Tab-separated table of C-alpha atoms and ligand atoms in Angstrom:
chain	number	residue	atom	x	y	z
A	1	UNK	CA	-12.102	-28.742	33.687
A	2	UNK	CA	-14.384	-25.552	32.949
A	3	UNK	CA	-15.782	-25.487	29.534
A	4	UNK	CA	-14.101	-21.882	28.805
A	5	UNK	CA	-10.938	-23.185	29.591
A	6	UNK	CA	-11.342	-26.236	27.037
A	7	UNK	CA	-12.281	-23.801	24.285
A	8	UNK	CA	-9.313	-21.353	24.937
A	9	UNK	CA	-6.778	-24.357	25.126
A	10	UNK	CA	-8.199	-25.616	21.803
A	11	UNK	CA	-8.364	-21.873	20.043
A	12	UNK	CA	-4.492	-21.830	20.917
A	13	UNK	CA	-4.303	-24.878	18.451
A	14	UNK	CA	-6.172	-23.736	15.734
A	15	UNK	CA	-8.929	-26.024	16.864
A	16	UNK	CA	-12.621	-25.174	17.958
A	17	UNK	CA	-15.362	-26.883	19.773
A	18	UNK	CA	-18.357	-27.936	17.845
A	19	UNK	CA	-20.681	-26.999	20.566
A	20	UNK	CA	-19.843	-23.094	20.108
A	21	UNK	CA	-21.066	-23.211	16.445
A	22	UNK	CA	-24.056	-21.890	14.908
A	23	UNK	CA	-24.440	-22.943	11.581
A	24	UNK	CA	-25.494	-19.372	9.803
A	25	UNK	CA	-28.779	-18.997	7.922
A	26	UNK	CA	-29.546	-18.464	4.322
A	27	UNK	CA	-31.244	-15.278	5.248
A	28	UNK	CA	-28.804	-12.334	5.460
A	29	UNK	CA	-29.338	-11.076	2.191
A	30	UNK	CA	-31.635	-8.449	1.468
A	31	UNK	CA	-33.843	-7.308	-2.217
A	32	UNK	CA	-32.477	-4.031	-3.300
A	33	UNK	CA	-33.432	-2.064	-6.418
A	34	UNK	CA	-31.058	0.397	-8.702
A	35	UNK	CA	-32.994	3.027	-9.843
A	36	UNK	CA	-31.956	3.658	-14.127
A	37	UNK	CA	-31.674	7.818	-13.356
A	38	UNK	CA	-28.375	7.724	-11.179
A	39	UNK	CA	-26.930	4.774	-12.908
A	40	UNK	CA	-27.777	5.839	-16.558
A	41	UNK	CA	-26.226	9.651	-14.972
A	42	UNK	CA	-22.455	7.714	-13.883
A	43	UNK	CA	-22.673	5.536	-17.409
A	44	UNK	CA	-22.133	9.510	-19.187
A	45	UNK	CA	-20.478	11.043	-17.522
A	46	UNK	CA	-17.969	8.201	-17.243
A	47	UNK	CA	-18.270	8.261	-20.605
A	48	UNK	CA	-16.796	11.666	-20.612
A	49	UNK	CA	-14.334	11.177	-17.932
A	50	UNK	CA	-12.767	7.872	-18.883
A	51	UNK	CA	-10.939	6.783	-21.559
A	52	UNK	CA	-11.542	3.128	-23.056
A	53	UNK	CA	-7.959	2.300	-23.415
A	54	UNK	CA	-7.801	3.388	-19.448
A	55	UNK	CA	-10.798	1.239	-17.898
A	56	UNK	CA	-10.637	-1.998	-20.054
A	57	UNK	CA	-14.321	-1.918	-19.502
A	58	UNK	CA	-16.352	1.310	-18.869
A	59	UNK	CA	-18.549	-0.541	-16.613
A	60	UNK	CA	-20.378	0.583	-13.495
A	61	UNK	CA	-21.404	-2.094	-11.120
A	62	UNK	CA	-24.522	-2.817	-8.715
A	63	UNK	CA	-23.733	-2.765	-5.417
A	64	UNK	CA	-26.032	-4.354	-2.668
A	65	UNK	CA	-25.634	-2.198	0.783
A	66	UNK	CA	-26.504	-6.286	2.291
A	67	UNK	CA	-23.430	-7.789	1.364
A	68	UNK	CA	-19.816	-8.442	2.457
A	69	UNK	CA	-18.239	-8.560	-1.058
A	70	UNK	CA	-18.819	-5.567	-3.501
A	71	UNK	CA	-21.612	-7.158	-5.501
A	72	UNK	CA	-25.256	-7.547	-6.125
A	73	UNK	CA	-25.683	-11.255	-5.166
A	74	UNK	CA	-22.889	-13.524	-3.387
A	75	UNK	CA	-23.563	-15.673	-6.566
A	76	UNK	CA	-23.896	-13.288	-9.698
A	77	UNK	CA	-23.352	-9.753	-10.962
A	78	UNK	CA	-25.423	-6.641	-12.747
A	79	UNK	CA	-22.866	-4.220	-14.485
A	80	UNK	CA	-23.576	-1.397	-16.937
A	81	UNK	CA	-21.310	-0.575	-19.625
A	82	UNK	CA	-21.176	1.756	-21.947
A	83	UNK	CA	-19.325	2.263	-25.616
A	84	UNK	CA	-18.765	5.438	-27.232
A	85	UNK	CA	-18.806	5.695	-31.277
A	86	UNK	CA	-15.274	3.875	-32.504
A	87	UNK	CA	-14.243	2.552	-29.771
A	88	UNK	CA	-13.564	-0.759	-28.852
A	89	UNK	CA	-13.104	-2.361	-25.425
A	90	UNK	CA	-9.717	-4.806	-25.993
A	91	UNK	CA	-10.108	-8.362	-26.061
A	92	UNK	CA	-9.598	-10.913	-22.924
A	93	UNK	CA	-11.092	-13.950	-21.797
A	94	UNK	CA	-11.954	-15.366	-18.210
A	95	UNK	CA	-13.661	-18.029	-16.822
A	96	UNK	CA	-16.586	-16.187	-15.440
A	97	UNK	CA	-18.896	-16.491	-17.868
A	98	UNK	CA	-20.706	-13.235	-19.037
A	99	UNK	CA	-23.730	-12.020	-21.400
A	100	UNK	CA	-24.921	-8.916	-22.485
A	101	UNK	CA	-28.378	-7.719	-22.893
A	102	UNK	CA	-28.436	-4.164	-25.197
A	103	UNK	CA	-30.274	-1.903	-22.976
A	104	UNK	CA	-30.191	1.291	-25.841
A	105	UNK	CA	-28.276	1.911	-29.091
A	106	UNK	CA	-27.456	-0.220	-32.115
A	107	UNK	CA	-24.567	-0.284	-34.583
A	108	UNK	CA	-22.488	-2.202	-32.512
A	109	UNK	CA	-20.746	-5.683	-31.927
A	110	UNK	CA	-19.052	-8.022	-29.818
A	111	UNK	CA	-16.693	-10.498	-31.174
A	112	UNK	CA	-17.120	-13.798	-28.974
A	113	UNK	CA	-14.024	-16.356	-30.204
A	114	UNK	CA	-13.672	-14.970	-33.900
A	115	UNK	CA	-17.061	-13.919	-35.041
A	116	UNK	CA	-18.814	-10.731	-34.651
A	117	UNK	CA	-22.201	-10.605	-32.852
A	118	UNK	CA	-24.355	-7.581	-33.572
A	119	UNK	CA	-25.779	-6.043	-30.755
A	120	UNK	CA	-28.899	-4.458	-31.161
A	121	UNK	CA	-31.638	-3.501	-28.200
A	122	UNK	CA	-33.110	-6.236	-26.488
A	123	UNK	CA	-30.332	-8.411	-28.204
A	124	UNK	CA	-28.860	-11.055	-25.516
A	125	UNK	CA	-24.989	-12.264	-26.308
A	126	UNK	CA	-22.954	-15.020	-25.211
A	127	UNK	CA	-19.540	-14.611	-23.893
A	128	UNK	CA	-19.367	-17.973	-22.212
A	129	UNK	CA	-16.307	-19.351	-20.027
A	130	UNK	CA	-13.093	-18.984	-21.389
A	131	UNK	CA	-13.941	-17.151	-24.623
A	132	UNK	CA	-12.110	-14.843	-26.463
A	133	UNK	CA	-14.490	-11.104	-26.562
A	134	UNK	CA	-13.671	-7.766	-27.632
A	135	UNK	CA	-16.598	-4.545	-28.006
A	136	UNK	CA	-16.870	-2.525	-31.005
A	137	UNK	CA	-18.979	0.508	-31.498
A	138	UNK	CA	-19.047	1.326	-34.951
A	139	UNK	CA	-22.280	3.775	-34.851
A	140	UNK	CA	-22.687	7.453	-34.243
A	141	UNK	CA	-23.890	7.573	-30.600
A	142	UNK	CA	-22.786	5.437	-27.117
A	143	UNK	CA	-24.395	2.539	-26.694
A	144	UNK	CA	-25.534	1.003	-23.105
A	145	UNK	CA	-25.694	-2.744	-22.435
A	146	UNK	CA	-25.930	-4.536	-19.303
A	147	UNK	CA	-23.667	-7.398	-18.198
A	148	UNK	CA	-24.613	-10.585	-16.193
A	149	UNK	CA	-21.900	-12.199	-14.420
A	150	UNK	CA	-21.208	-15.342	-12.197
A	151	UNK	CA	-17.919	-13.604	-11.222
A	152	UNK	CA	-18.903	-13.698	-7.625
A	153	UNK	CA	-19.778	-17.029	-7.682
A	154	UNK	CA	-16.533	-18.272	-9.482
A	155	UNK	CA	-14.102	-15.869	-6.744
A	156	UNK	CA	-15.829	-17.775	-3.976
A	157	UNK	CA	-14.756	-20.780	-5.363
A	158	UNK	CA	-11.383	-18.960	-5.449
A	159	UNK	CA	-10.642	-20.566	-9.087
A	160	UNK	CA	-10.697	-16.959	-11.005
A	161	UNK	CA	-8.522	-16.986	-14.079
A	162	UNK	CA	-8.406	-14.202	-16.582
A	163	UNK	CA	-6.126	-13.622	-19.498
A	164	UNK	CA	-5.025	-10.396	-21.956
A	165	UNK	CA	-5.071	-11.027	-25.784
A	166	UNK	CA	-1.826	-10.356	-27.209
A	167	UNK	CA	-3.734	-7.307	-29.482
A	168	UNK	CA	-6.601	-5.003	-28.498
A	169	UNK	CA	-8.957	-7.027	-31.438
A	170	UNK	CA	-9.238	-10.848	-32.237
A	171	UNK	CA	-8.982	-12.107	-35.472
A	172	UNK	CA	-12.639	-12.521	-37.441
A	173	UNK	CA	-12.204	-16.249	-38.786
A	174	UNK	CA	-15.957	-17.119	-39.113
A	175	UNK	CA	-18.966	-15.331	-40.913
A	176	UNK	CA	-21.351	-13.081	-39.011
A	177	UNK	CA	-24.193	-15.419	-38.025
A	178	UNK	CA	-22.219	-18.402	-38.784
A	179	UNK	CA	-22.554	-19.810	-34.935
A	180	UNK	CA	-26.686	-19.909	-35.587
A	181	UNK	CA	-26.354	-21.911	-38.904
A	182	UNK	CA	-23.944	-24.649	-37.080
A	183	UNK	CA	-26.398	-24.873	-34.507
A	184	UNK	CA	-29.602	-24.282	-36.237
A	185	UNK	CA	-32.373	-27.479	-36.640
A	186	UNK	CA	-29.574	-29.278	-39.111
A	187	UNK	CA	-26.368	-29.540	-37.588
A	188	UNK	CA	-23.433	-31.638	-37.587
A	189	UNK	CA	-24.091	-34.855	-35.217
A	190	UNK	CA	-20.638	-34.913	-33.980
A	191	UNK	CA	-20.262	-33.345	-30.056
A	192	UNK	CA	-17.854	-31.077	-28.691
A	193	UNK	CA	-17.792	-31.506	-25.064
A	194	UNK	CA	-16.622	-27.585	-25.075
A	195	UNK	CA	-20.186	-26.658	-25.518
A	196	UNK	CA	-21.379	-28.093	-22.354
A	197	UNK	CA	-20.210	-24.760	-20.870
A	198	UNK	CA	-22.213	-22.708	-23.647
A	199	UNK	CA	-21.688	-21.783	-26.817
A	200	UNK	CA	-20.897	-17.809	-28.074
A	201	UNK	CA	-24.761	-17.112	-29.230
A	202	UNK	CA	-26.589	-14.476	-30.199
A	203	UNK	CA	-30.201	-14.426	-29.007
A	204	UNK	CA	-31.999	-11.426	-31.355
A	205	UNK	CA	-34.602	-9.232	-29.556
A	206	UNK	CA	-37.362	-9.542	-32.983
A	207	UNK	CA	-36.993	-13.126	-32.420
A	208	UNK	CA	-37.638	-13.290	-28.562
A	209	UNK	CA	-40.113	-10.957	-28.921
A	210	UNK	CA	-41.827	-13.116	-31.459
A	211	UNK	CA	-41.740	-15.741	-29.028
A	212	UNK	CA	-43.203	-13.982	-26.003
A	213	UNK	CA	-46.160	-13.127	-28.767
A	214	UNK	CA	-46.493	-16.291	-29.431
A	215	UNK	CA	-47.287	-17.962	-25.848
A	216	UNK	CA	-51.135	-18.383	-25.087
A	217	UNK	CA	-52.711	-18.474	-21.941
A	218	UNK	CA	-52.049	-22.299	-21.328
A	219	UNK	CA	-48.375	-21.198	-21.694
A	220	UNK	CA	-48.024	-19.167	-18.731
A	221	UNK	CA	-46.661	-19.727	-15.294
A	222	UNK	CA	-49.334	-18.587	-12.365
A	223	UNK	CA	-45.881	-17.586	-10.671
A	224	UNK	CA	-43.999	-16.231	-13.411
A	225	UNK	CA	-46.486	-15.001	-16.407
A	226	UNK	CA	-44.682	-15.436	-19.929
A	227	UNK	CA	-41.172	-16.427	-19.424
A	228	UNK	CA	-38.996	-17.870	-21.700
A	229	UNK	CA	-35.596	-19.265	-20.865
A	230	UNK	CA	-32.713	-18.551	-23.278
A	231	UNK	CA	-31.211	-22.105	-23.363
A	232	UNK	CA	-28.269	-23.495	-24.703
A	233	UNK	CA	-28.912	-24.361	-28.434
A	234	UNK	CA	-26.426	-27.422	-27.947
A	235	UNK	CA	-28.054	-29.071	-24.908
A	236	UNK	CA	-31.602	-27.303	-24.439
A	237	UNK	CA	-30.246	-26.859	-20.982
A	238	UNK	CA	-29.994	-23.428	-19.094
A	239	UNK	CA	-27.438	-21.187	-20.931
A	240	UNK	CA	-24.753	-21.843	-19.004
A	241	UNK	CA	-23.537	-24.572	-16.362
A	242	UNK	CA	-23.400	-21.299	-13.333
A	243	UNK	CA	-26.124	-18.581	-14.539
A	244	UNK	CA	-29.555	-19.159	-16.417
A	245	UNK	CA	-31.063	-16.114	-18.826
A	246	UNK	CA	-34.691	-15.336	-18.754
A	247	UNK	CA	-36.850	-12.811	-20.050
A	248	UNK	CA	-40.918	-12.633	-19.114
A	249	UNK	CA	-43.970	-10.444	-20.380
A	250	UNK	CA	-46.551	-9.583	-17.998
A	251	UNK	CA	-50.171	-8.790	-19.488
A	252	UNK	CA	-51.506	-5.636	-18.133
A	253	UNK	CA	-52.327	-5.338	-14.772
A	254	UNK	CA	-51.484	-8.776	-14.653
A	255	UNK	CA	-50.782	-10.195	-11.093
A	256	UNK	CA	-48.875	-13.833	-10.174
A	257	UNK	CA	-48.955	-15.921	-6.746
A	258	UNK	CA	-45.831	-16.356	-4.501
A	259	UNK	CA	-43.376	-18.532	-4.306
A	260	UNK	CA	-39.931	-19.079	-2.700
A	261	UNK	CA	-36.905	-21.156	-4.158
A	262	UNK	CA	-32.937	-21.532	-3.556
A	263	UNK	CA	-31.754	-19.570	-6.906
A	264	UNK	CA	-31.240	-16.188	-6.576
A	265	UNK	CA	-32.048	-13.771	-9.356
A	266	UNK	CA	-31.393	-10.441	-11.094
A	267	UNK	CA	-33.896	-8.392	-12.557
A	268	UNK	CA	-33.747	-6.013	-15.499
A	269	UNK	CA	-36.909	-4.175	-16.117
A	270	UNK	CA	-36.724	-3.714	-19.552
A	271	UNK	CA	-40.367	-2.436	-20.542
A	272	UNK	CA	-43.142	-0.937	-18.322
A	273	UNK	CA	-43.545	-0.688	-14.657
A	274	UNK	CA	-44.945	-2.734	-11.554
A	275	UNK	CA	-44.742	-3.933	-8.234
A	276	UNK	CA	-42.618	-7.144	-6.635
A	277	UNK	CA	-43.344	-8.191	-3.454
A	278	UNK	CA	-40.426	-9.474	-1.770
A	279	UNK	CA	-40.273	-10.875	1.821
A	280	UNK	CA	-41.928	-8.559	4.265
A	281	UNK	CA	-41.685	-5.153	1.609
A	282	UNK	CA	-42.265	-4.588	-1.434
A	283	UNK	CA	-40.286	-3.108	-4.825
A	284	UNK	CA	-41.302	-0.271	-7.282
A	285	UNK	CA	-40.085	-0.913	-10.252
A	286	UNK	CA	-40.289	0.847	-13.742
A	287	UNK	CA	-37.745	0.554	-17.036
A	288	UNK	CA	-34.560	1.437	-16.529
A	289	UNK	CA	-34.575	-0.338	-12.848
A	290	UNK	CA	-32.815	-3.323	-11.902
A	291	UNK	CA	-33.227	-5.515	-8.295
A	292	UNK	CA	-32.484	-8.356	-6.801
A	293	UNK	CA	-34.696	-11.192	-5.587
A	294	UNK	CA	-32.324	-13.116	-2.970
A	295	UNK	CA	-33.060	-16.891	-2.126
A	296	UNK	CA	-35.802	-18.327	-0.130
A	297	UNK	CA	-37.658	-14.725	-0.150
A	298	UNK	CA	-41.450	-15.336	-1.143
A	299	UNK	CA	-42.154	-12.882	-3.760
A	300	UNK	CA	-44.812	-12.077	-6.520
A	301	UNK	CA	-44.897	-9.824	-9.613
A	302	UNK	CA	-47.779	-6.972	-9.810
A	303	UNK	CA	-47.942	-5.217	-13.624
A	304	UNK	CA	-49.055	-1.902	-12.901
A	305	UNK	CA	-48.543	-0.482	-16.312
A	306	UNK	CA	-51.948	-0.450	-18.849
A	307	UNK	CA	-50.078	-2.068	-21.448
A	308	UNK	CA	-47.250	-5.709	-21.138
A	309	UNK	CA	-44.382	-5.434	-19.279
A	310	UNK	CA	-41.197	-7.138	-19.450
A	311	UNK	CA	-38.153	-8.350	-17.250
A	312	UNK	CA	-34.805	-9.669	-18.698
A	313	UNK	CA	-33.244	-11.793	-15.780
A	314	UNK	CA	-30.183	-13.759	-14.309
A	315	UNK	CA	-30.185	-17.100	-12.049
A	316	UNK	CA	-28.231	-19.491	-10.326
A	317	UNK	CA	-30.651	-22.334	-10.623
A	318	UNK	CA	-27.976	-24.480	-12.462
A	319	UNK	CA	-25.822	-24.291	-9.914
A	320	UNK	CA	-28.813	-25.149	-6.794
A	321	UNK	CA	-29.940	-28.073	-9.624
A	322	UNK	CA	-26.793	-29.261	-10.220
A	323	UNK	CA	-25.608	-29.465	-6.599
A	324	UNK	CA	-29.004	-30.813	-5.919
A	325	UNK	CA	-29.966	-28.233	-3.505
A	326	UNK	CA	-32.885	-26.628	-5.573
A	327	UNK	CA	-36.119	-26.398	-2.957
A	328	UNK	CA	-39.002	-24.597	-4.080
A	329	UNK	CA	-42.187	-23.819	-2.382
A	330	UNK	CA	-45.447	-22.367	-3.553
A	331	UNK	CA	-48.570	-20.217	-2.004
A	332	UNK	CA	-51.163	-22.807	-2.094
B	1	GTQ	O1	-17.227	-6.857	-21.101
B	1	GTQ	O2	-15.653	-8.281	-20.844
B	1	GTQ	O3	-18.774	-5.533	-16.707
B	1	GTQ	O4	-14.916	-8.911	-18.400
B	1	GTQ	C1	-17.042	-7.013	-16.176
B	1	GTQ	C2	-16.049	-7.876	-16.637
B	1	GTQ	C3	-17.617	-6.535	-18.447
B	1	GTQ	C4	-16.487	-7.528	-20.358
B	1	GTQ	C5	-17.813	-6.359	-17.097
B	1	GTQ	C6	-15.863	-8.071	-17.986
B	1	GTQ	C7	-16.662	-7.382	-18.896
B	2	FE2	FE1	-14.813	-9.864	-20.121
């Protein structure tokens, strides 16, 4: 029997040889960067053009031209939304698990499963799997916040569930800033397994900042500079089981080494401007910008501004840990 006949009796079946099979690389993805101008341009004039109670969420997603799926990694998301003054964006819950990061404005909150979370620039805030949020903007002018999903992660695992609240707002049942004093330094002792998928948080810019001050040179990653990872106050852990939050200071004209690992990440460049090498290119980056560092890409960060810079970032290391596929190499 020919080979070629074999394989078209066996396609007839639904069946196919192993021989024809070549198991596809990691490498199709590409780094891709969003410049603010265009996006920042759609987030007003959507403002303009559509209503709140019409889009459920004015949000405007990144879109990498390297992918099959509308998205800006096959694991997680970058959208932009933005608020005007009074209105608020209805409540829902899914199990993608989201955060915001307050890009510019103040004055306004999200309520994350009955307490409100002021949102304030730089501010990070928790919306983790299955939680209850609704958006408020209760000051004069729009405000602009970015969104970090693992929606693309949780659709390939084809286990998406989302669900309406019965009213556009949530009931407020705990005191603002009452999530911090349960899980501040003196806490109850008893554990809610719930938390294990993240806890509705609010992670304040002052404080962050303070934090990034605070690091000396003995602190600092040759790879990374600064960074600080927003961890889950229950566990210490990454922030959430599917999608770890970072944020990193550069000095000036500071320059790391390369390295390569299995998470991919999102970049928000939310002070200053510089250079990433990625792969064989390289990206330009300044505030405003986002891009996208896929997996196994050697890449290194280049400050170019005179004073600190600073990225706000997404990651799927939890998931590579957790599945034990994390690899990382360094430049030696
Ligand atoms: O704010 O609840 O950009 O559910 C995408 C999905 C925002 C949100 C997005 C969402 C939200
Ligand atoms: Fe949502």
């Amino acid at each position: 029997m020919k080979l070629t006949e074999l394989d078209s009796e066996l396609e007839k079946n639904q069946l196919s040889g192993f021989w024809k099979t070549r198991v596809p690389s990691h490498s199709s993805e590409a780094p891709y960067l969003w410049k603010w101008e265009p996006l920042l341009d759609g987030l007003l004039k959507a403002s303009e053009t559509i209503g709140i109670e019409q889009a459920e969420r004015r949000a405007i997603r990144l879109v990498s031209p390297h992918l099959p799926i509308k998205s800006t990694s096959h694991t997680l998301q970058f959208t932009f939304s933005i608020v005007n003054p009074g209105e608020v964006a209805r409540a829902h819950r899914h199990n993608m698990a989201a955060i915001r990061f307050v890009v510019q404005g103040k004055g306004a909150y999200t309520a994350v499963d009955g307490e409100k979370f002021p949102m304030e620039e730089g501010d990070l805030i928790l919306t983790p799997n299955w939680t209850w949020h609704d958006h408020h903007n209760e000051s004069e002018d729009p405000i602009i916040w970015l969104d970090g999903l693992d929606g693309p992660l949780i659709q390939s695992l084809n286990v998406l569930f989302f669900e309406d609240y019965e009213k556009d707002e949530q009931p407020i049942t705990r005191q603002t800033g009452e999530s911090l004093n349960r899980l501040g330094f003196a806490r109850s002792p008893k554990e809610n397994k719930d938390h294990l998928r993240g806890v509705p948080f609010r992670y304040a810019w002052k404080e962050t900042y303070k934090a990034l001050k605070t690091m000396s040179d003995g602190d600092r990653d040759p790879y990374e500079g600064a960074l600080l990872r927003y961890v889950n106050p229950v566990t210490a852990g990454f922030t959430y089981p599917t999608m770890s939050c970072e944020i990193q200071l550069f000095k000036a004209k500071e320059k790391t080494k390369s390295h390569r690992h299995t998470s991919t990440a999102l970049y928000h460049v939310f002070k200053g401007r510089g250079r990433t090498a990625v792969g064989e290119g390289h990206l330009e980056w300044k505030q405003g910008d986002s891009f996208v560092i896929p997996l196994w890409q050697w890449h290194s960060h280049e400050n170019l501004a005179d004073d600190e810079s600073i990225l706000f970032s997404i990651n799927d290391r939890p998931v590579m840990e957790g599945l034990q596929l994390y690899r990382e190499e360094a430049e030696n």
